[in-house]
Structures are given as structure tokens and as C-alpha cells.
Amino acid sequence: MSNTEPLDNEHDEDLVNDEVAETQSWDDFWAEVQRAEQAARTGPPTQIIRGVEVRVPHDLPLLFERKVDQLRDSGDEDAFAELLADLFGADVLDAWTEAGMMAREFQVVLAWGMANGKGREMSFREAYELVVAQDGDEGKGKSSTRTNARSGGTGGRSKRTSAANTSSRRKR
């Protein structure tokens, strides 16, 4: 009979663990997930951008997108610096400005950081190409020159071809 006692105790432990898992709050659960993910990483990945070591964003709060939309047409440099601190760490904007970062460079770095922060790994080249494509799309509606050049389309309605071009050469 003593052989079954350890099995019963193990079974009881499993029941207790299941009960804990069922009653665990979301916050406790998520903190546990984040600790496990952090332990799995050997350290936060970083990149050197304009001489400044920044962490590669890997997760962004939902509020971040809202802040980006609010600041899109704003001139509030302090709010923008705060947004960048959320993305890359404190004082990054000042360091990049002092290092001579240009507006186009900044757009590329921002696109790269936001993509990585949303969980989509993106290279600097891919971010650059995205920014260039977006710049090319401005003022052109949804159609881009790059797409039009490849497909030969103009974005307009197709014209009917002449009957001579579409008729069959077979004799009836």
C-alpha cells in the first residue's frame, strides 16, 4: 500500500498546480511569461546607430501607436523624444542629432525600430526600401510608380482592344 502513496502525492501536486494555473491572474501569468522570455535571451540585442548603442525593440505597448499618430503632425520635440525613449532608450534623439543624423536616416531608423518592436524582424535595408517606397507614394494615391513600372499599368481603366487584335484567325 505504501507504493501508492507517492503516486497520490504526485497526483495531489498536479491538482494543486492546475488549480493555481486556473486561478492565476493575467498580470501574474504575463509577468511569468516575460521572465521566461527574458531568461531565454542572452541579453537584449543591441545595434550601434550613429555611434549610439541602442537596444533593438522587441515589443511595444499598444499606447505607442496612439502616441505616434498624435505626434505625426506635431512639432513637440519633447513628446517626440519621449516616444523615442520608449522605443530605443533615453536621450537617443539628442545623441543622434549631435552625431549629425539626417531626416532620411531618422525615418529609416524609426521604421526599422517600429517594425522590430511589433515583432517583425526587419533589416536596415528593408526599412530603407520601405521609406523610399512610402516617399514615392506620397501624392500619388495608393498606386506607386514602382508597381506601375513593373506591371505597365497606369491605374486607370483598361481600354478595349480592337476587334482585329482579338479575333480568331481560324476560318469557319
XYZ file of N, CA and C in Angstrom:
516
model
N 0.817 -1.186 0.000
C 0.000 0.000 0.000
C 0.868 1.260 0.000
N 2.064 1.132 0.515
C 2.961 2.286 0.554
C 3.424 2.688 -0.836
N 3.310 1.785 -1.816
C 3.704 2.121 -3.175
C 2.766 3.137 -3.814
N 1.519 3.190 -3.365
C 0.563 4.112 -3.987
C 0.628 5.500 -3.380
N 1.175 5.651 -2.175
C 1.204 6.970 -1.543
C 1.968 8.010 -2.351
N 3.176 7.702 -2.852
C 3.870 8.712 -3.653
C 3.081 9.097 -4.904
N 2.422 8.131 -5.521
C 1.617 8.449 -6.694
C 0.487 9.392 -6.328
N -0.150 9.129 -5.191
C -1.244 10.004 -4.769
C -0.726 11.402 -4.479
N 0.435 11.501 -3.848
C 1.010 12.814 -3.556
C 1.350 13.556 -4.847
N 1.916 12.847 -5.827
C 2.204 13.479 -7.112
C 0.925 13.954 -7.770
N -0.107 13.117 -7.668
C -1.401 13.482 -8.257
C -1.952 14.733 -7.568
N -1.809 14.775 -6.233
C -2.275 15.942 -5.487
C -1.507 17.193 -5.892
N -0.186 17.065 -6.102
C 0.615 18.210 -6.540
C 0.157 18.702 -7.906
N -0.143 17.773 -8.821
C -0.642 18.158 -10.138
C -1.952 18.910 -10.019
N -2.830 18.441 -9.137
C -4.107 19.128 -8.939
C -3.898 20.536 -8.403
N -2.977 20.669 -7.454
C -2.680 21.993 -6.893
C -2.123 22.897 -7.975
N -1.184 22.401 -8.803
C -0.617 23.205 -9.885
C -1.693 23.602 -10.887
N -2.609 22.695 -11.207
C -3.705 23.023 -12.118
C -4.607 24.095 -11.532
N -4.887 23.977 -10.219
C -5.733 24.974 -9.565
C -5.060 26.339 -9.571
N -3.743 26.368 -9.324
C -3.002 27.631 -9.349
C -3.067 28.222 -10.751
N -2.869 27.382 -11.767
C -2.897 27.864 -13.147
C -4.270 28.427 -13.499
N -5.324 27.809 -12.983
C -6.674 28.287 -13.300
C -7.016 29.570 -12.560
N -6.444 29.777 -11.377
C -6.791 30.961 -10.589
C -5.753 32.065 -10.716
N -4.690 31.837 -11.461
C -3.633 32.830 -11.624
C -4.179 34.026 -12.400
N -3.855 35.225 -11.950
C -4.330 36.431 -12.648
C -3.564 36.610 -13.947
N -4.116 37.420 -14.826
C -3.446 37.719 -16.099
C -2.086 38.361 -15.835
N -2.048 39.319 -14.919
C -0.809 40.031 -14.642
C 0.285 39.082 -14.147
N -0.110 38.150 -13.262
C 0.878 37.180 -12.776
C 1.347 36.279 -13.905
N 0.394 35.836 -14.717
C 0.730 34.979 -15.857
C 1.683 35.697 -16.809
N 1.355 36.932 -17.179
C 2.168 37.653 -18.160
C 3.554 37.963 -17.610
N 3.636 38.287 -16.324
C 4.940 38.531 -15.712
C 5.789 37.261 -15.778
N 5.153 36.113 -15.578
C 5.854 34.832 -15.677
C 6.358 34.590 -17.103
N 5.523 34.899 -18.088
C 5.913 34.739 -19.498
C 7.096 35.641 -19.812
N 7.029 36.891 -19.384
C 8.111 37.826 -19.667
C 9.418 37.408 -18.998
N 9.331 36.900 -17.765
C 10.540 36.413 -17.093
C 11.154 35.254 -17.868
N 10.294 34.353 -18.348
C 10.790 33.203 -19.118
C 11.425 33.656 -20.424
N 10.801 34.609 -21.107
C 11.361 35.116 -22.363
C 12.685 35.832 -22.112
N 12.758 36.595 -21.052
C 13.983 37.320 -20.727
C 15.105 36.339 -20.384
N 14.755 35.287 -19.655
C 15.758 34.280 -19.291
C 16.265 33.549 -20.530
N 15.408 33.400 -21.535
C 15.797 32.703 -22.765
C 16.755 33.548 -23.597
N 16.670 34.851 -23.478
C 17.583 35.729 -24.218
C 18.898 35.824 -23.464
N 19.972 35.892 -24.201
C 21.280 36.015 -23.567
C 21.552 37.449 -23.144
N 20.730 38.323 -23.516
C 20.850 39.735 -23.211
C 20.095 40.477 -24.283
N 19.685 41.683 -23.998
C 18.928 42.398 -25.022
C 19.808 42.676 -26.237
N 19.309 42.352 -27.427
C 20.098 42.646 -28.626
C 20.234 44.156 -28.801
N 21.390 44.564 -29.264
C 21.630 45.998 -29.473
C 22.213 46.220 -30.859
N 22.133 47.463 -31.299
C 22.741 47.911 -32.546
C 23.423 49.250 -32.266
N 24.438 49.541 -33.045
C 25.091 50.846 -32.966
C 24.553 51.676 -34.125
N 23.908 52.783 -33.783
C 23.346 53.680 -34.793
C 23.903 55.074 -34.533
N 24.669 55.575 -35.482
C 25.314 56.886 -35.366
C 26.119 56.984 -34.085
N 26.843 55.898 -33.772
C 27.716 55.895 -32.616
C 27.021 55.677 -31.289
N 25.715 55.453 -31.323
C 24.949 55.270 -30.091
C 24.456 53.832 -30.044
N 24.760 53.146 -28.949
C 24.269 51.782 -28.785
C 22.827 51.845 -28.299
N 21.937 51.225 -29.083
C 20.513 51.194 -28.721
C 20.056 49.745 -28.653
N 19.063 49.496 -27.829
C 18.502 48.150 -27.784
C 17.547 47.988 -28.960
N 17.517 46.796 -29.513
C 16.593 46.506 -30.608
C 15.229 46.283 -29.978
N 14.247 47.095 -30.342
C 12.922 46.911 -29.753
C 12.363 45.531 -30.106
N 11.671 44.908 -29.164
C 11.081 43.610 -29.444
C 9.605 43.544 -29.090
N 9.102 44.549 -28.375
C 7.691 44.569 -28.019
C 7.328 46.004 -27.663
N 6.221 46.464 -28.189
C 5.792 47.837 -27.925
C 4.434 47.846 -27.248
N 4.237 48.772 -26.327
C 2.903 48.896 -25.736
C 1.908 49.399 -26.787
N 0.664 49.028 -26.633
C -0.362 49.470 -27.582
C -0.463 50.990 -27.625
N -0.187 51.627 -26.516
C -0.244 53.087 -26.450
C 0.774 53.742 -27.374
N 1.826 53.028 -27.715
C 2.877 53.576 -28.570
C 2.305 54.023 -29.917
N 1.483 53.179 -30.545
C 0.881 53.518 -31.846
C 0.046 54.791 -31.746
N -0.704 54.903 -30.677
C -1.538 56.096 -30.478
C -0.672 57.343 -30.357
N 0.434 57.219 -29.619
C 1.354 58.352 -29.470
C 1.950 58.747 -30.823
N 2.311 57.751 -31.626
C 2.873 58.026 -32.955
C 1.863 58.801 -33.788
N 0.618 58.358 -33.795
C -0.417 59.052 -34.569
C -0.622 60.482 -34.077
N -0.606 60.688 -32.772
C -0.798 62.022 -32.213
C 0.356 62.955 -32.545
N 1.564 62.396 -32.650
C 2.741 63.223 -32.888
C 3.084 63.387 -34.362
N 2.351 62.688 -35.225
C 2.676 62.681 -36.651
C 2.829 64.101 -37.222
N 1.932 64.990 -36.901
C 1.985 66.352 -37.433
C 2.337 67.378 -36.355
N 2.904 66.905 -35.262
C 3.212 67.777 -34.141
C 4.661 68.251 -34.216
N 4.906 69.386 -33.622
C 6.260 69.915 -33.543
C 6.812 69.807 -32.130
N 6.135 69.067 -31.261
C 6.528 68.940 -29.864
C 7.726 68.001 -29.743
N 8.920 68.603 -29.724
C 10.148 67.812 -29.712
C 10.303 67.009 -28.425
N 9.841 67.556 -27.297
C 9.945 66.833 -26.026
C 9.092 65.566 -26.042
N 7.874 65.671 -26.572
C 6.996 64.496 -26.655
C 7.585 63.464 -27.614
N 8.201 63.958 -28.663
C 8.812 63.057 -29.638
C 10.028 62.347 -29.032
N 10.813 63.076 -28.267
C 11.970 62.485 -27.594
C 11.513 61.420 -26.597
N 10.382 61.678 -25.948
C 9.810 60.707 -25.013
C 9.392 59.430 -25.752
N 8.810 59.604 -26.918
C 8.397 58.463 -27.742
C 9.617 57.639 -28.154
N 10.674 58.310 -28.560
C 11.899 57.614 -28.934
C 12.542 56.910 -27.741
N 12.402 57.500 -26.565
C 12.926 56.856 -25.358
C 12.194 55.539 -25.116
N 10.886 55.520 -25.395
C 10.122 54.272 -25.273
C 10.630 53.225 -26.254
N 11.053 53.679 -27.412
C 11.471 52.774 -28.471
C 12.930 52.329 -28.323
N 13.831 53.281 -28.080
C 15.274 52.983 -28.097
C 16.014 53.240 -26.791
N 15.412 53.956 -25.880
C 16.104 54.311 -24.640
C 16.228 55.827 -24.527
N 16.581 56.286 -23.350
C 16.618 57.728 -23.060
C 17.731 58.451 -23.808
N 17.487 59.709 -24.118
C 18.463 60.646 -24.692
C 18.990 60.265 -26.074
N 18.306 59.379 -26.764
C 18.766 58.937 -28.078
C 18.646 60.053 -29.113
N 17.544 60.775 -29.102
C 17.334 61.830 -30.097
C 18.444 62.872 -30.025
N 18.782 63.318 -28.832
C 19.854 64.310 -28.687
C 21.180 63.769 -29.197
N 21.488 62.528 -28.853
C 22.756 61.927 -29.276
C 22.820 61.811 -30.794
N 21.725 61.396 -31.412
C 21.711 61.270 -32.875
C 21.791 62.630 -33.551
N 21.108 63.612 -32.982
C 21.147 64.962 -33.542
C 22.573 65.501 -33.489
N 23.234 65.327 -32.354
C 24.619 65.780 -32.209
C 25.564 65.024 -33.129
N 25.226 63.782 -33.446
C 26.071 62.974 -34.330
C 25.811 63.290 -35.805
N 24.876 64.205 -36.075
C 24.639 64.638 -37.451
C 23.626 63.811 -38.224
N 22.756 63.096 -37.532
C 21.763 62.297 -38.234
C 20.857 63.203 -39.072
N 20.604 62.760 -40.290
C 19.753 63.497 -41.222
C 18.318 62.973 -41.133
N 17.387 63.736 -41.695
C 15.969 63.379 -41.614
C 15.678 62.019 -42.250
N 16.264 61.745 -43.415
C 16.018 60.468 -44.095
C 16.536 59.308 -43.264
N 17.732 59.481 -42.696
C 18.299 58.449 -41.810
C 17.355 58.171 -40.652
N 16.843 59.246 -40.088
C 15.962 59.121 -38.939
C 14.691 58.355 -39.313
N 14.134 58.641 -40.486
C 12.937 57.921 -40.938
C 13.211 56.431 -41.061
N 14.365 56.092 -41.586
C 14.732 54.680 -41.763
C 14.882 53.998 -40.412
N 15.584 54.645 -39.485
C 15.788 54.071 -38.155
C 14.449 53.908 -37.437
N 13.590 54.888 -37.579
C 12.272 54.816 -36.939
C 11.441 53.674 -37.533
N 11.446 53.532 -38.842
C 10.711 52.436 -39.489
C 11.269 51.089 -39.038
N 12.590 50.987 -38.958
C 13.240 49.755 -38.509
C 12.845 49.429 -37.071
N 12.926 50.424 -36.213
C 12.611 50.213 -34.798
C 11.162 49.838 -34.571
N 10.265 50.507 -35.273
C 8.839 50.204 -35.088
C 8.506 48.810 -35.608
N 9.075 48.416 -36.721
C 8.812 47.069 -37.261
C 9.304 46.010 -36.278
N 10.527 46.161 -35.789
C 11.064 45.204 -34.829
C 10.255 45.210 -33.536
N 9.812 46.382 -33.127
C 9.007 46.498 -31.919
C 7.658 45.822 -32.035
N 7.178 45.684 -33.253
C 5.905 44.996 -33.484
C 6.111 43.498 -33.711
N 7.353 43.049 -33.568
C 7.621 41.629 -33.702
C 8.004 41.185 -35.101
N 8.158 42.123 -36.021
C 8.574 41.779 -37.384
C 10.035 42.139 -37.540
N 10.880 41.113 -37.624
C 12.299 41.396 -37.814
C 12.499 42.065 -39.157
N 13.206 43.178 -39.143
C 13.434 43.940 -40.369
C 14.874 44.405 -40.383
N 15.508 44.279 -41.522
C 16.878 44.767 -41.662
C 16.848 46.272 -41.926
N 18.004 46.894 -41.792
C 18.091 48.320 -42.108
C 17.777 48.552 -43.589
N 18.236 47.667 -44.459
C 17.971 47.801 -45.900
C 16.471 47.739 -46.187
N 15.774 46.784 -45.557
C 14.326 46.672 -45.755
C 13.614 47.935 -45.269
N 14.078 48.489 -44.156
C 13.488 49.728 -43.644
C 13.731 50.874 -44.618
N 14.939 50.938 -45.165
C 15.256 51.975 -46.152
C 14.342 51.862 -47.375
N 14.208 50.650 -47.893
C 13.354 50.442 -49.063
C 11.896 50.796 -48.769
N 11.444 50.511 -47.558
C 10.086 50.873 -47.151
C 9.910 52.388 -47.142
N 10.882 53.093 -46.587
C 10.810 54.560 -46.530
C 10.841 55.150 -47.939
N 11.714 54.638 -48.788
C 11.800 55.130 -50.164
C 10.483 54.899 -50.891
N 9.901 53.717 -50.713
C 8.619 53.401 -51.362
C 7.515 54.320 -50.851
N 7.503 54.592 -49.552
C 6.487 55.488 -48.995
C 6.667 56.902 -49.501
N 7.922 57.354 -49.622
C 8.179 58.689 -50.167
C 7.707 58.772 -51.606
N 7.894 57.708 -52.361
C 7.451 57.665 -53.756
C 5.940 57.641 -53.883
N 5.266 57.121 -52.856
C 3.802 57.026 -52.894
C 3.116 58.328 -52.514
N 3.815 59.218 -51.824
C 3.189 60.462 -51.383
C 2.690 61.255 -52.586
N 1.463 61.670 -52.504
C 0.870 62.473 -53.570
C 0.441 61.661 -54.777
N 0.550 60.360 -54.715
C 0.178 59.543 -55.857
C -0.975 58.609 -55.531
N -1.630 58.825 -54.414
C -2.710 57.927 -54.037
C -2.145 56.594 -53.619
N -2.905 55.538 -53.891
C -2.474 54.204 -53.475
C -1.553 53.547 -54.487
N -1.457 54.079 -55.662
C -0.652 53.469 -56.716
C 0.773 53.978 -56.625
N 1.733 53.095 -56.710
C 3.124 53.548 -56.656
C 3.775 53.407 -58.016
N 4.762 54.231 -58.264
C 5.471 54.169 -59.544
C 6.183 52.841 -59.687
N 6.711 52.331 -58.604
C 7.422 51.071 -58.661
C 6.486 49.969 -59.158
N 5.278 49.893 -58.633
C 4.315 48.881 -59.066
C 3.920 49.122 -60.507
N 3.667 50.379 -60.852
C 3.252 50.677 -62.214
C 4.344 50.353 -63.220
N 5.584 50.612 -62.860
C 6.679 50.345 -63.787
C 6.804 48.845 -64.049
N 6.568 48.048 -63.025
C 6.682 46.611 -63.192
C 5.528 46.058 -64.014
N 4.311 46.504 -63.721
C 3.155 45.907 -64.372
C 2.810 46.592 -65.677
N 3.319 47.774 -65.874
C 2.997 48.506 -67.081
C 1.642 49.194 -66.977
N 0.983 49.079 -65.856
C -0.334 49.673 -65.673
C -0.240 51.126 -65.303
N -1.337 51.829 -65.481
C -1.382 53.243 -65.133
C -2.309 53.503 -63.972
N -3.052 52.483 -63.560
C -4.019 52.682 -62.502
C -5.369 53.079 -63.047
N -5.447 53.388 -64.349
C -6.724 53.766 -64.958
C -7.483 52.556 -65.466
N -8.649 52.822 -66.047
C -9.459 51.725 -66.591
C -8.816 51.196 -67.862
N -9.015 49.925 -68.093
C -8.482 49.311 -69.304
C -9.313 49.731 -70.503
N -8.657 49.871 -71.638
C -9.369 50.219 -72.869
C -9.584 48.957 -73.677
N -10.672 48.927 -74.393
C -10.995 47.775 -75.227
C -9.986 47.716 -76.368
N -9.506 46.527 -76.642
C -8.596 46.376 -77.775
C -9.433 46.259 -79.038
N -8.826 46.500 -80.167
C -9.589 46.460 -81.417
C -10.007 45.032 -81.735
N -11.066 44.895 -82.510
C -11.581 43.582 -82.883
C -10.540 42.810 -83.698
N -9.736 43.524 -84.452
C -8.723 42.858 -85.271
C -7.695 42.145 -84.394
N -7.408 42.715 -83.262
C -6.429 42.101 -82.374
C -6.982 40.920 -81.601
N -8.285 40.856 -81.457
C -8.845 39.804 -80.616
C -9.587 38.734 -81.413
N -9.726 38.931 -82.697
C -10.496 37.940 -83.475
C -9.644 36.723 -83.763
N -10.300 35.635 -84.001
C -9.606 34.387 -84.286
C -9.235 34.340 -85.758
N -8.118 33.790 -86.092
C -7.668 33.691 -87.469
C -8.204 32.403 -88.125
N -8.865 31.572 -87.349
C -9.415 30.338 -87.924
C -10.531 30.659 -88.912
N -10.579 29.890 -89.930
C -11.658 30.068 -90.905
C -12.814 29.210 -90.468
N -14.007 29.710 -90.647
C -15.193 28.957 -90.247
C -15.740 28.167 -91.354
